[in-house]
C-alpha positions as a printed NumPy array, in Angstrom:
array([[-38.808,   7.146,  55.966],
       [-42.158,   8.92 ,  56.478],
       [-40.628,  11.042,  59.237],
       [-37.969,  12.27 ,  56.777],
       [-40.636,  13.086,  54.2  ],
       [-42.642,  15.042,  56.779],
       [-39.523,  16.999,  57.761],
       [-38.76 ,  17.669,  54.094],
       [-42.266,  19.061,  53.445],
       [-42.242,  21.189,  56.612],
       [-38.869,  22.662,  55.652],
       [-40.021,  23.255,  52.082],
       [-43.215,  25.003,  53.185],
       [-41.197,  27.235,  55.527],
       [-38.56 ,  28.016,  52.884],
       [-39.897,  31.054,  51.055],
       [-36.932,  31.115,  48.675],
       [-37.56 ,  27.71 ,  47.076],
       [-40.665,  26.61 ,  45.257],
       [-41.274,  23.379,  43.442],
       [-41.174,  23.76 ,  39.668],
       [-44.052,  22.001,  37.946],
       [-44.065,  21.526,  34.175],
       [-47.57 ,  20.78 ,  32.88 ],
       [-47.815,  19.806,  29.214],
       [-51.41 ,  19.75 ,  28.05 ],
       [-52.404,  22.101,  30.835],
       [-55.961,  22.958,  29.778],
       [-58.332,  22.621,  32.682],
       [-61.21 ,  20.202,  32.393],
       [-64.41 ,  20.647,  34.374],
       [-64.473,  18.735,  37.648],
       [-60.847,  17.583,  37.255],
       [-58.341,  18.766,  39.84 ],
       [-54.658,  18.597,  38.825],
       [-52.703,  16.027,  40.821],
       [-50.345,  18.783,  41.972],
       [-53.103,  21.131,  43.208],
       [-52.127,  20.705,  46.873],
       [-48.69 ,  22.23 ,  46.126],
       [-50.373,  25.226,  44.501],
       [-52.821,  25.623,  47.391],
       [-49.903,  25.6  ,  49.863],
       [-48.124,  28.197,  47.688],
       [-44.993,  26.042,  47.455],
       [-44.929,  25.584,  43.674],
       [-44.837,  27.453,  40.387],
       [-46.122,  26.13 ,  37.089],
       [-44.771,  26.447,  33.592],
       [-47.654,  25.109,  31.57 ],
       [-48.012,  24.428,  27.884],
       [-51.384,  24.6  ,  26.198],
       [-51.439,  25.07 ,  22.411],
       [-55.135,  25.982,  22.376],
       [-54.714,  29.764,  22.452],
       [-58.048,  30.51 ,  24.151],
       [-57.424,  27.894,  26.839],
       [-53.86 ,  29.169,  27.319],
       [-55.082,  32.746,  27.678],
       [-57.681,  31.649,  30.248],
       [-55.036,  29.735,  32.228],
       [-52.834,  32.842,  32.417],
       [-55.751,  35.087,  33.387],
       [-57.07 ,  32.699,  36.046],
       [-53.716,  31.808,  37.59 ],
       [-53.532,  32.84 ,  41.233],
       [-49.762,  32.406,  41.271],
       [-47.955,  35.439,  39.827],
       [-44.832,  33.362,  39.119],
       [-46.664,  30.713,  37.079],
       [-46.971,  31.017,  33.311],
       [-48.67 ,  29.203,  30.481],
       [-47.235,  29.188,  26.974],
       [-49.153,  28.358,  23.76 ],
       [-46.54 ,  25.911,  22.447],
       [-46.899,  22.469,  20.916],
       [-44.236,  20.429,  22.706],
       [-42.501,  17.76 ,  20.628],
       [-39.228,  17.226,  18.775],
       [-38.735,  20.746,  17.404],
       [-40.002,  19.903,  13.93 ],
       [-43.24 ,  20.685,  12.149],
       [-46.088,  18.251,  12.69 ],
       [-49.712,  17.851,  11.71 ],
       [-52.165,  18.751,  14.454],
       [-55.416,  16.793,  14.353],
       [-57.985,  19.065,  15.949],
       [-61.023,  17.111,  17.11 ],
       [-64.564,  18.082,  18.011],
       [-63.683,  17.739,  21.719],
       [-60.472,  19.684,  22.378],
       [-58.996,  17.299,  25.009],
       [-58.785,  14.536,  22.366],
       [-56.905,  16.636,  19.783],
       [-53.447,  15.295,  19.023],
       [-50.305,  15.313,  16.907],
       [-51.371,  11.739,  16.105],
       [-54.396,  10.872,  14.   ],
       [-57.231,   9.21 ,  15.931],
       [-57.487,   5.485,  15.21 ],
       [-61.145,   5.426,  14.138],
       [-61.308,   1.639,  13.619],
       [-60.302,   0.988,  17.236],
       [-62.147,   3.969,  18.729],
       [-65.44 ,   2.732,  17.239],
       [-65.184,  -0.314,  19.524],
       [-65.465,   1.899,  22.646],
       [-68.71 ,   3.469,  23.841],
       [-68.855,   7.1  ,  22.554],
       [-65.071,   7.439,  22.214],
       [-65.294,   7.68 ,  18.441],
       [-67.823,  10.515,  18.774],
       [-65.373,  12.52 ,  20.93 ],
       [-62.426,  12.148,  18.554],
       [-63.855,  13.294,  15.236],
       [-61.234,  15.306,  13.34 ],
       [-62.621,  18.723,  12.379],
       [-59.375,  20.332,  11.195],
       [-55.818,  19.374,  10.281],
       [-53.03 ,  21.941,  10.232],
       [-49.257,  22.122,  10.265],
       [-47.791,  23.356,  13.531],
       [-44.316,  24.068,  14.873],
       [-43.277,  21.971,  17.852],
       [-40.738,  22.931,  20.519],
       [-38.318,  20.656,  22.344],
       [-38.799,  20.855,  26.099],
       [-35.015,  21.053,  26.576],
       [-34.944,  24.203,  24.397],
       [-37.497,  26.221,  26.409],
       [-35.491,  29.024,  28.059],
       [-38.026,  29.537,  30.853],
       [-37.296,  26.058,  32.267],
       [-34.353,  26.099,  34.655],
       [-35.189,  22.842,  36.43 ],
       [-38.155,  20.566,  36.996],
       [-39.389,  18.868,  40.12 ],
       [-42.714,  17.566,  38.791],
       [-43.325,  16.823,  35.099],
       [-46.956,  16.137,  34.12 ],
       [-48.039,  15.239,  30.584],
       [-51.453,  14.667,  29.038],
       [-50.727,  14.834,  25.318],
       [-52.728,  12.145,  23.521],
       [-49.936,   9.926,  22.212],
       [-46.954,  12.309,  22.01 ],
       [-45.477,  11.341,  25.378],
       [-42.452,   9.395,  24.121],
       [-41.569,  12.009,  21.499],
       [-41.628,  14.704,  24.172],
       [-39.597,  12.677,  26.663],
       [-36.926,  11.799,  24.085],
       [-36.438,  15.541,  23.551],
       [-36.402,  16.412,  27.25 ],
       [-33.317,  14.607,  28.568],
       [-32.144,  17.654,  30.573],
       [-35.617,  18.272,  32.005],
       [-35.887,  14.602,  32.975],
       [-32.524,  14.673,  34.737],
       [-33.857,  17.125,  37.343],
       [-37.365,  15.677,  37.617],
       [-38.326,  13.982,  40.85 ],
       [-41.833,  12.993,  39.723],
       [-42.981,  12.199,  36.181],
       [-46.711,  11.757,  35.651],
       [-47.472,  10.515,  32.159],
       [-50.779,   9.398,  30.685],
       [-50.044,   6.368,  28.484],
       [-52.104,   3.874,  26.519],
       [-52.027,   0.104,  26.265],
       [-53.795,   0.139,  22.884],
       [-53.25 ,   2.408,  19.886],
       [-56.038,   5.   ,  20.296],
       [-54.037,   7.204,  17.921],
       [-52.395,   5.757,  14.808],
       [-48.744,   4.959,  15.394],
       [-48.625,   6.242,  18.965],
       [-46.036,   4.681,  21.283],
       [-47.62 ,   2.562,  23.986],
       [-47.01 ,   1.983,  27.69 ],
       [-44.11 ,  -0.43 ,  27.152],
       [-42.293,   2.071,  24.9  ],
       [-42.647,   4.937,  27.38 ],
       [-41.8  ,   2.7  ,  30.337],
       [-38.684,   1.341,  28.635],
       [-37.47 ,   4.844,  27.766],
       [-38.052,   6.226,  31.262],
       [-36.237,   3.243,  32.778],
       [-33.285,   3.887,  30.435],
       [-33.133,   7.431,  31.832],
       [-33.083,   6.256,  35.437]])
């Protein structure tokens, strides 16, 4: 099996016509955190379509991208409806779900990093409706509770995905968020 994988990667690296398509939802870069797919980017065998609703972070991603075929869009990915965005004092903890203060207070400093500073209505976009996405090889999501909602509205994207990397919770850090079992059950139902 490993020999076949090695052959696959060698052929892919030598095939200048095909590049892996990575979809990164919640693409903002965090200091000292390397994306799990970075090796593909370094080998120049992948393109990214990233989604980062924080406009400044999205602009920086587009300006700093070394891959001319990669793009970052300032969309909130969801079910295509309006939603409330809970902007927190530390951007990576902002969410379409309200932070669960009662539970977060039980964790060291987590409550301090999830203080809501602004609430606003936003338009969400279904992943299956994004015209720029033709197929997906690697789907990565870091969206603070919205994983299941996104996946349920990305059936076509999922059907071409080889790898799905999803951050999930075992406890409700955000009020009403689906948990690991919900996301796992849905992904299993999709094969």
